[in-house]
Amino acid sequence: MLHLAGVTKSFGDRRVLDDVGFTVADGRLTGFVGGNGAGKTTTMRIALGVLSADAGTVELNGSPVTPEDRRRFGYMPEERGLYPKMKVGEQIAYLARLHGYGKSEATANAHALLERLGLGERLDDTVETLSLGNQQRAQIAAALVHDPEVLILDEPFSGLDPMAVDVVAGVLQERAAQGVAVLFSSHQLDVVERLCDDLVIIAGGTIRAAGSRAELRERYSTPRYEIVTSGDLGWLRDEPGVEVVEFAGGHARFDVAEPGVAHRVLQHAVASGDVDSFTPQHPSLAQIFREVIR
């Protein structure tokens, strides 16, 4: 488990992180979201020891992170950093050897991982000949090849087509299922929402919200329901405690002041005609994000 507490960082007179703290649990995918300049990359670099914090702590399993601990981290920076003229398979195997693997094991790990990421036919190609999306896959392989216990990825889905996103998402889910603590940032909120177990939202260098998807939905949601009937729902506009947000004949979405109001609406609808569906609506990550940063 990776835990940050009270992390503060300034560059000159500009404070970029202010009392940042959150946990990346073992076996869980934690999505780290925020606008450009919110502080995501700086936070990740402090966790990795690339930057030093002005204040605060970074702990692994309850103890301060040491250089030896960080050898068990995997990191993918937003900027590509592979050797452009080196063959893909050789380069990923070389990175495994830097982490102590023998030649045969490093090669086997590299080839298996690249195959899983859809690059099995490109092992002998140089990095510079790959498309940008395939370079991104190779960069992810570089972060994973030594089987890290903590994985920190900065925009891993950038430049990937939908099929590649699914492949990479599957690989990350497999690592989390093996007990790896995974932290990844992304501007693609739909991908984050689909993939992550936990969310951390940062804005202006401060953590605005953190918790599981279910916790954040519960915390920031307005009770909203959708109803579809065979009749006309015009009466819903005059129902006490109801605010209609979308209306079209026999279909409506509405907010309620309290759960009992929703029950009353359903009873009225059943008495007025056939009800095809009546379902609670959960806010999307995009909606929660807009709510907490405004």
mmCIF file of C-alpha atoms in Angstrom:
data_model
loop_
_atom_site.group_PDB
_atom_site.id
_atom_site.type_symbol
_atom_site.label_atom_id
_atom_site.label_comp_id
_atom_site.label_asym_id
_atom_site.label_seq_id
_atom_site.Cartn_x
_atom_site.Cartn_y
_atom_site.Cartn_z
ATOM 1 C CA MET A 1 0.000 0.000 0.000
ATOM 2 C CA LEU A 2 1.338 3.399 -1.036
ATOM 3 C CA HIS A 3 0.320 6.301 1.175
ATOM 4 C CA LEU A 4 0.987 10.025 0.762
ATOM 5 C CA ALA A 5 0.315 12.469 3.595
ATOM 6 C CA GLY A 6 0.717 16.241 3.853
ATOM 7 C CA VAL A 7 2.766 16.518 0.652
ATOM 8 C CA THR A 8 3.552 20.126 -0.189
ATOM 9 C CA LYS A 9 5.695 21.467 -3.019
ATOM 10 C CA SER A 10 6.539 24.921 -4.342
ATOM 11 C CA PHE A 11 8.530 26.078 -7.337
ATOM 12 C CA GLY A 12 9.792 29.504 -6.375
ATOM 13 C CA ASP A 13 6.850 31.525 -5.124
ATOM 14 C CA ARG A 14 4.298 29.218 -6.737
ATOM 15 C CA ARG A 15 2.847 26.484 -4.553
ATOM 16 C CA VAL A 16 1.897 23.582 -6.802
ATOM 17 C CA LEU A 17 0.926 21.044 -4.116
ATOM 18 C CA ASP A 18 -0.714 21.876 -0.796
ATOM 19 C CA ASP A 19 -1.196 19.162 1.852
ATOM 20 C CA VAL A 20 -1.764 16.386 -0.692
ATOM 21 C CA GLY A 21 -2.631 13.013 0.781
ATOM 22 C CA PHE A 22 -4.273 9.796 -0.420
ATOM 23 C CA THR A 23 -3.788 6.027 -0.466
ATOM 24 C CA VAL A 24 -3.174 3.607 -3.331
ATOM 25 C CA ALA A 25 -4.294 0.228 -2.008
ATOM 26 C CA ASP A 26 -2.808 -3.116 -2.998
ATOM 27 C CA GLY A 27 -4.857 -4.948 -5.597
ATOM 28 C CA ARG A 28 -6.809 -1.854 -6.629
ATOM 29 C CA LEU A 29 -6.726 0.525 -9.575
ATOM 30 C CA THR A 30 -6.705 4.144 -8.437
ATOM 31 C CA GLY A 31 -7.567 6.785 -11.015
ATOM 32 C CA PHE A 32 -5.889 10.168 -10.507
ATOM 33 C CA VAL A 33 -7.758 12.917 -12.337
ATOM 34 C CA GLY A 34 -7.475 16.672 -12.643
ATOM 35 C CA GLY A 35 -7.091 19.402 -15.216
ATOM 36 C CA ASN A 36 -3.831 20.486 -16.807
ATOM 37 C CA GLY A 37 -1.515 21.933 -14.162
ATOM 38 C CA ALA A 38 -3.554 20.494 -11.285
ATOM 39 C CA GLY A 39 -0.504 18.761 -9.780
ATOM 40 C CA LYS A 40 -0.852 15.134 -10.917
ATOM 41 C CA THR A 41 2.595 14.716 -12.490
ATOM 42 C CA THR A 42 4.368 16.538 -9.661
ATOM 43 C CA THR A 43 2.638 14.287 -7.118
ATOM 44 C CA MET A 44 3.668 11.168 -9.021
ATOM 45 C CA ARG A 45 7.271 12.311 -9.316
ATOM 46 C CA ILE A 46 7.434 12.944 -5.571
ATOM 47 C CA ALA A 47 6.030 9.461 -4.911
ATOM 48 C CA LEU A 48 8.779 8.079 -7.140
ATOM 49 C CA GLY A 49 11.548 10.154 -5.562
ATOM 50 C CA VAL A 50 12.250 12.014 -8.803
ATOM 51 C CA LEU A 51 11.302 15.229 -6.994
ATOM 52 C CA SER A 52 11.604 15.997 -3.301
ATOM 53 C CA ALA A 53 8.672 17.407 -1.331
ATOM 54 C CA ASP A 54 8.984 20.543 0.793
ATOM 55 C CA ALA A 55 6.883 18.787 3.418
ATOM 56 C CA GLY A 56 4.947 15.582 3.880
ATOM 57 C CA THR A 57 5.638 11.862 3.698
ATOM 58 C CA VAL A 58 5.475 9.006 1.209
ATOM 59 C CA GLU A 59 5.104 5.577 2.828
ATOM 60 C CA LEU A 60 4.998 2.019 1.558
ATOM 61 C CA ASN A 61 3.202 -0.434 3.837
ATOM 62 C CA GLY A 62 3.466 1.966 6.766
ATOM 63 C CA SER A 63 7.186 2.826 6.469
ATOM 64 C CA PRO A 64 8.949 5.698 4.677
ATOM 65 C CA VAL A 65 9.767 4.757 1.087
ATOM 66 C CA THR A 66 13.448 3.948 0.570
ATOM 67 C CA PRO A 67 15.507 3.855 -2.656
ATOM 68 C CA GLU A 68 15.414 0.061 -2.428
ATOM 69 C CA ASP A 69 11.605 0.152 -2.208
ATOM 70 C CA ARG A 70 11.455 2.270 -5.337
ATOM 71 C CA ARG A 71 13.291 -0.414 -7.289
ATOM 72 C CA ARG A 72 10.048 -2.352 -6.924
ATOM 73 C CA PHE A 73 8.062 0.511 -8.485
ATOM 74 C CA GLY A 74 7.094 0.637 -12.136
ATOM 75 C CA TYR A 75 6.766 4.078 -13.733
ATOM 76 C CA MET A 76 5.525 5.273 -17.088
ATOM 77 C CA PRO A 77 6.118 9.011 -17.629
ATOM 78 C CA GLU A 78 3.880 11.041 -19.903
ATOM 79 C CA GLU A 79 6.917 11.845 -22.050
ATOM 80 C CA ARG A 80 8.261 8.900 -24.045
ATOM 81 C CA GLY A 81 11.754 7.918 -22.934
ATOM 82 C CA LEU A 82 12.758 4.755 -24.819
ATOM 83 C CA TYR A 83 15.834 4.533 -27.031
ATOM 84 C CA PRO A 84 14.475 5.219 -30.537
ATOM 85 C CA LYS A 85 17.049 3.182 -32.481
ATOM 86 C CA MET A 86 17.014 0.095 -30.258
ATOM 87 C CA LYS A 87 14.879 -2.933 -31.107
ATOM 88 C CA VAL A 88 11.724 -3.149 -29.018
ATOM 89 C CA GLY A 89 12.268 -6.682 -27.689
ATOM 90 C CA GLU A 90 15.907 -6.066 -26.837
ATOM 91 C CA GLN A 91 15.121 -2.792 -25.092
ATOM 92 C CA ILE A 92 12.395 -4.159 -22.826
ATOM 93 C CA ALA A 93 14.572 -7.176 -21.941
ATOM 94 C CA TYR A 94 17.473 -4.819 -21.193
ATOM 95 C CA LEU A 95 15.293 -2.876 -18.750
ATOM 96 C CA ALA A 96 14.357 -6.123 -17.002
ATOM 97 C CA ARG A 97 18.054 -6.987 -16.653
ATOM 98 C CA LEU A 98 18.672 -3.595 -15.034
ATOM 99 C CA HIS A 99 16.295 -4.777 -12.303
ATOM 100 C CA GLY A 100 18.308 -7.932 -11.680
ATOM 101 C CA TYR A 101 16.777 -10.484 -14.044
ATOM 102 C CA GLY A 102 19.024 -12.943 -15.831
ATOM 103 C CA LYS A 103 19.266 -12.783 -19.608
ATOM 104 C CA SER A 104 16.927 -15.675 -20.414
ATOM 105 C CA GLU A 105 14.303 -14.679 -17.851
ATOM 106 C CA ALA A 106 14.449 -11.027 -18.924
ATOM 107 C CA THR A 107 13.982 -11.993 -22.562
ATOM 108 C CA ALA A 108 11.094 -14.335 -21.750
ATOM 109 C CA ASN A 109 9.381 -11.686 -19.621
ATOM 110 C CA ALA A 110 9.819 -9.026 -22.285
ATOM 111 C CA HIS A 111 8.539 -11.174 -25.131
ATOM 112 C CA ALA A 112 5.516 -12.438 -23.172
ATOM 113 C CA LEU A 113 4.558 -8.939 -22.083
ATOM 114 C CA LEU A 114 4.967 -7.435 -25.544
ATOM 115 C CA GLU A 115 2.873 -10.261 -26.972
ATOM 116 C CA ARG A 116 0.156 -9.538 -24.394
ATOM 117 C CA LEU A 117 0.236 -5.855 -25.365
ATOM 118 C CA GLY A 118 -0.155 -6.635 -29.048
ATOM 119 C CA LEU A 119 3.462 -6.050 -30.068
ATOM 120 C CA GLY A 120 4.507 -9.651 -30.544
ATOM 121 C CA GLU A 121 5.149 -9.117 -34.256
ATOM 122 C CA ARG A 122 7.208 -5.969 -33.648
ATOM 123 C CA LEU A 123 9.950 -7.371 -31.392
ATOM 124 C CA ASP A 124 12.687 -6.786 -33.968
ATOM 125 C CA ASP A 125 11.467 -3.332 -35.020
ATOM 126 C CA THR A 126 13.153 -0.232 -33.649
ATOM 127 C CA VAL A 127 11.086 2.042 -31.441
ATOM 128 C CA GLU A 128 11.287 4.934 -33.904
ATOM 129 C CA THR A 129 9.529 2.866 -36.603
ATOM 130 C CA LEU A 130 6.494 2.213 -34.411
ATOM 131 C CA SER A 131 3.337 4.300 -34.551
ATOM 132 C CA LEU A 132 2.776 6.627 -31.608
ATOM 133 C CA GLY A 133 0.173 4.258 -30.192
ATOM 134 C CA ASN A 134 2.553 1.299 -30.383
ATOM 135 C CA GLN A 135 5.327 3.378 -28.812
ATOM 136 C CA GLN A 136 2.921 3.984 -25.947
ATOM 137 C CA ARG A 137 2.373 0.234 -25.571
ATOM 138 C CA ALA A 138 6.135 -0.315 -25.520
ATOM 139 C CA GLN A 139 6.475 2.378 -22.846
ATOM 140 C CA ILE A 140 3.885 0.559 -20.737
ATOM 141 C CA ALA A 141 5.829 -2.686 -21.198
ATOM 142 C CA ALA A 142 8.931 -0.911 -19.901
ATOM 143 C CA ALA A 143 7.072 -0.042 -16.693
ATOM 144 C CA LEU A 144 5.790 -3.595 -16.199
ATOM 145 C CA VAL A 145 8.578 -5.915 -17.291
ATOM 146 C CA HIS A 146 10.218 -6.254 -13.859
ATOM 147 C CA ASP A 147 6.902 -7.206 -12.160
ATOM 148 C CA PRO A 148 6.650 -4.148 -9.882
ATOM 149 C CA GLU A 149 4.705 -4.127 -6.633
ATOM 150 C CA VAL A 150 3.598 -0.528 -7.178
ATOM 151 C CA LEU A 151 2.726 0.815 -10.615
ATOM 152 C CA ILE A 152 2.515 4.539 -11.377
ATOM 153 C CA LEU A 153 1.411 5.511 -14.881
ATOM 154 C CA ASP A 154 1.089 9.063 -16.199
ATOM 155 C CA GLU A 155 -1.530 9.161 -18.992
ATOM 156 C CA PRO A 156 -1.118 5.521 -20.088
ATOM 157 C CA PHE A 157 -4.055 5.685 -22.519
ATOM 158 C CA SER A 158 -2.888 8.764 -24.391
ATOM 159 C CA GLY A 159 -2.734 8.159 -28.142
ATOM 160 C CA LEU A 160 -4.313 4.706 -27.987
ATOM 161 C CA ASP A 161 -7.197 3.641 -30.215
ATOM 162 C CA PRO A 162 -10.235 2.020 -28.536
ATOM 163 C CA MET A 163 -8.979 -1.539 -29.106
ATOM 164 C CA ALA A 164 -5.567 -0.684 -27.654
ATOM 165 C CA VAL A 165 -7.248 0.964 -24.657
ATOM 166 C CA ASP A 166 -9.062 -2.301 -23.978
ATOM 167 C CA VAL A 167 -5.814 -4.293 -24.224
ATOM 168 C CA VAL A 168 -3.921 -1.988 -21.852
ATOM 169 C CA ALA A 169 -6.881 -1.823 -19.464
ATOM 170 C CA GLY A 170 -6.956 -5.622 -19.371
ATOM 171 C CA VAL A 171 -3.246 -5.794 -18.564
ATOM 172 C CA LEU A 172 -3.629 -3.304 -15.709
ATOM 173 C CA GLN A 173 -6.598 -5.195 -14.314
ATOM 174 C CA GLU A 174 -4.541 -8.395 -14.390
ATOM 175 C CA ARG A 175 -1.744 -6.719 -12.425
ATOM 176 C CA ALA A 176 -4.175 -5.366 -9.844
ATOM 177 C CA ALA A 177 -5.695 -8.857 -9.496
ATOM 178 C CA GLN A 178 -2.185 -10.070 -8.620
ATOM 179 C CA GLY A 179 -2.044 -7.581 -5.730
ATOM 180 C CA VAL A 180 -0.209 -4.689 -7.397
ATOM 181 C CA ALA A 181 -1.105 -1.167 -6.234
ATOM 182 C CA VAL A 182 -1.845 0.761 -9.436
ATOM 183 C CA LEU A 183 -2.061 4.558 -9.704
ATOM 184 C CA PHE A 184 -2.758 6.060 -13.111
ATOM 185 C CA SER A 185 -3.666 9.517 -14.344
ATOM 186 C CA SER A 186 -5.854 10.159 -17.351
ATOM 187 C CA HIS A 187 -7.896 12.899 -18.995
ATOM 188 C CA GLN A 188 -10.176 10.199 -20.453
ATOM 189 C CA LEU A 189 -12.784 10.181 -17.715
ATOM 190 C CA ASP A 190 -14.878 7.491 -19.382
ATOM 191 C CA VAL A 191 -11.909 5.113 -19.273
ATOM 192 C CA VAL A 192 -11.138 6.010 -15.656
ATOM 193 C CA GLU A 193 -14.750 5.440 -14.657
ATOM 194 C CA ARG A 194 -14.872 2.055 -16.360
ATOM 195 C CA LEU A 195 -11.520 0.850 -15.060
ATOM 196 C CA CYS A 196 -10.740 2.204 -11.615
ATOM 197 C CA ASP A 197 -11.753 0.965 -8.182
ATOM 198 C CA ASP A 198 -10.826 4.207 -6.391
ATOM 199 C CA LEU A 199 -10.666 7.845 -7.461
ATOM 200 C CA VAL A 200 -8.537 10.794 -6.441
ATOM 201 C CA ILE A 201 -9.529 14.213 -7.810
ATOM 202 C CA ILE A 202 -7.013 17.063 -7.623
ATOM 203 C CA ALA A 203 -7.421 20.725 -8.562
ATOM 204 C CA GLY A 204 -5.146 23.677 -7.876
ATOM 205 C CA GLY A 205 -2.680 21.438 -6.058
ATOM 206 C CA THR A 206 -5.166 20.222 -3.454
ATOM 207 C CA ILE A 207 -7.112 16.986 -3.176
ATOM 208 C CA ARG A 208 -10.782 17.764 -3.672
ATOM 209 C CA ALA A 209 -12.149 14.240 -3.332
ATOM 210 C CA ALA A 210 -10.868 10.705 -2.761
ATOM 211 C CA GLY A 211 -12.568 7.369 -2.254
ATOM 212 C CA SER A 212 -14.107 4.440 -4.051
ATOM 213 C CA ARG A 213 -16.388 5.048 -7.020
ATOM 214 C CA ALA A 214 -19.406 4.035 -4.940
ATOM 215 C CA GLU A 215 -18.435 6.366 -2.080
ATOM 216 C CA LEU A 216 -17.980 9.353 -4.372
ATOM 217 C CA ARG A 217 -21.224 8.680 -6.189
ATOM 218 C CA GLU A 218 -23.042 8.519 -2.883
ATOM 219 C CA ARG A 219 -21.312 11.617 -1.532
ATOM 220 C CA TYR A 220 -21.822 13.883 -4.522
ATOM 221 C CA SER A 221 -25.024 12.622 -6.091
ATOM 222 C CA THR A 222 -28.406 14.299 -6.035
ATOM 223 C CA PRO A 223 -31.187 11.691 -5.799
ATOM 224 C CA ARG A 224 -32.197 11.384 -9.463
ATOM 225 C CA TYR A 225 -34.560 8.948 -11.145
ATOM 226 C CA GLU A 226 -35.663 8.037 -14.630
ATOM 227 C CA ILE A 227 -39.200 6.924 -15.402
ATOM 228 C CA VAL A 228 -40.669 5.561 -18.621
ATOM 229 C CA THR A 229 -44.420 5.007 -18.923
ATOM 230 C CA SER A 230 -47.013 4.431 -21.613
ATOM 231 C CA GLY A 231 -48.895 7.527 -20.490
ATOM 232 C CA ASP A 232 -48.232 11.231 -20.206
ATOM 233 C CA LEU A 233 -46.122 12.473 -17.285
ATOM 234 C CA GLY A 234 -47.201 16.094 -17.461
ATOM 235 C CA TRP A 235 -48.440 15.910 -13.856
ATOM 236 C CA LEU A 236 -44.838 15.319 -12.701
ATOM 237 C CA ARG A 237 -43.969 19.013 -13.118
ATOM 238 C CA ASP A 238 -46.458 19.925 -10.366
ATOM 239 C CA GLU A 239 -45.444 17.167 -7.958
ATOM 240 C CA PRO A 240 -44.134 18.629 -4.636
ATOM 241 C CA GLY A 241 -40.458 17.973 -3.970
ATOM 242 C CA VAL A 242 -39.711 17.131 -7.623
ATOM 243 C CA GLU A 243 -37.445 19.003 -10.037
ATOM 244 C CA VAL A 244 -37.800 17.738 -13.617
ATOM 245 C CA VAL A 245 -34.502 17.871 -15.519
ATOM 246 C CA GLU A 246 -35.622 16.110 -18.722
ATOM 247 C CA PHE A 247 -39.110 15.544 -20.080
ATOM 248 C CA ALA A 248 -40.610 14.016 -23.218
ATOM 249 C CA GLY A 249 -44.169 12.706 -22.975
ATOM 250 C CA GLY A 250 -43.933 9.360 -21.200
ATOM 251 C CA HIS A 251 -40.244 9.695 -20.361
ATOM 252 C CA ALA A 252 -38.726 11.902 -17.665
ATOM 253 C CA ARG A 253 -35.640 12.318 -15.496
ATOM 254 C CA PHE A 254 -36.097 14.150 -12.225
ATOM 255 C CA ASP A 255 -34.419 15.038 -8.921
ATOM 256 C CA VAL A 256 -36.171 14.605 -5.588
ATOM 257 C CA ALA A 257 -35.825 16.401 -2.292
ATOM 258 C CA GLU A 258 -35.877 13.084 -0.370
ATOM 259 C CA PRO A 259 -36.260 9.375 -1.182
ATOM 260 C CA GLY A 260 -39.892 9.281 -0.004
ATOM 261 C CA VAL A 261 -40.824 11.629 -2.839
ATOM 262 C CA ALA A 262 -39.586 9.104 -5.401
ATOM 263 C CA HIS A 263 -41.824 6.423 -3.879
ATOM 264 C CA ARG A 264 -44.807 8.763 -4.101
ATOM 265 C CA VAL A 265 -44.033 9.526 -7.756
ATOM 266 C CA LEU A 266 -43.890 5.815 -8.559
ATOM 267 C CA GLN A 267 -47.240 5.181 -6.854
ATOM 268 C CA HIS A 268 -48.838 8.038 -8.813
ATOM 269 C CA ALA A 269 -47.360 6.743 -12.081
ATOM 270 C CA VAL A 270 -48.595 3.181 -11.465
ATOM 271 C CA ALA A 271 -52.074 4.507 -10.678
ATOM 272 C CA SER A 272 -52.055 6.594 -13.878
ATOM 273 C CA GLY A 273 -50.983 3.838 -16.289
ATOM 274 C CA ASP A 274 -48.380 1.236 -17.189
ATOM 275 C CA VAL A 275 -44.829 1.883 -15.942
ATOM 276 C CA ASP A 276 -42.161 0.410 -18.215
ATOM 277 C CA SER A 277 -39.224 1.304 -15.973
ATOM 278 C CA PHE A 278 -38.346 3.318 -12.882
ATOM 279 C CA THR A 279 -34.623 3.466 -12.079
ATOM 280 C CA PRO A 280 -32.250 5.541 -9.945
ATOM 281 C CA GLN A 281 -29.609 7.443 -11.902
ATOM 282 C CA HIS A 282 -25.966 7.540 -10.806
ATOM 283 C CA PRO A 283 -23.750 10.546 -11.587
ATOM 284 C CA SER A 284 -20.916 9.982 -14.037
ATOM 285 C CA LEU A 285 -17.320 10.682 -13.101
ATOM 286 C CA ALA A 286 -17.447 13.741 -15.331
ATOM 287 C CA GLN A 287 -20.390 15.079 -13.344
ATOM 288 C CA ILE A 288 -18.645 14.404 -10.024
ATOM 289 C CA PHE A 289 -15.462 16.018 -11.334
ATOM 290 C CA ARG A 290 -17.293 19.187 -12.334
ATOM 291 C CA GLU A 291 -19.052 19.253 -8.964
ATOM 292 C CA VAL A 292 -15.943 18.996 -6.791
ATOM 293 C CA ILE A 293 -13.635 21.389 -8.675
ATOM 294 C CA ARG A 294 -16.016 24.282 -9.162
#
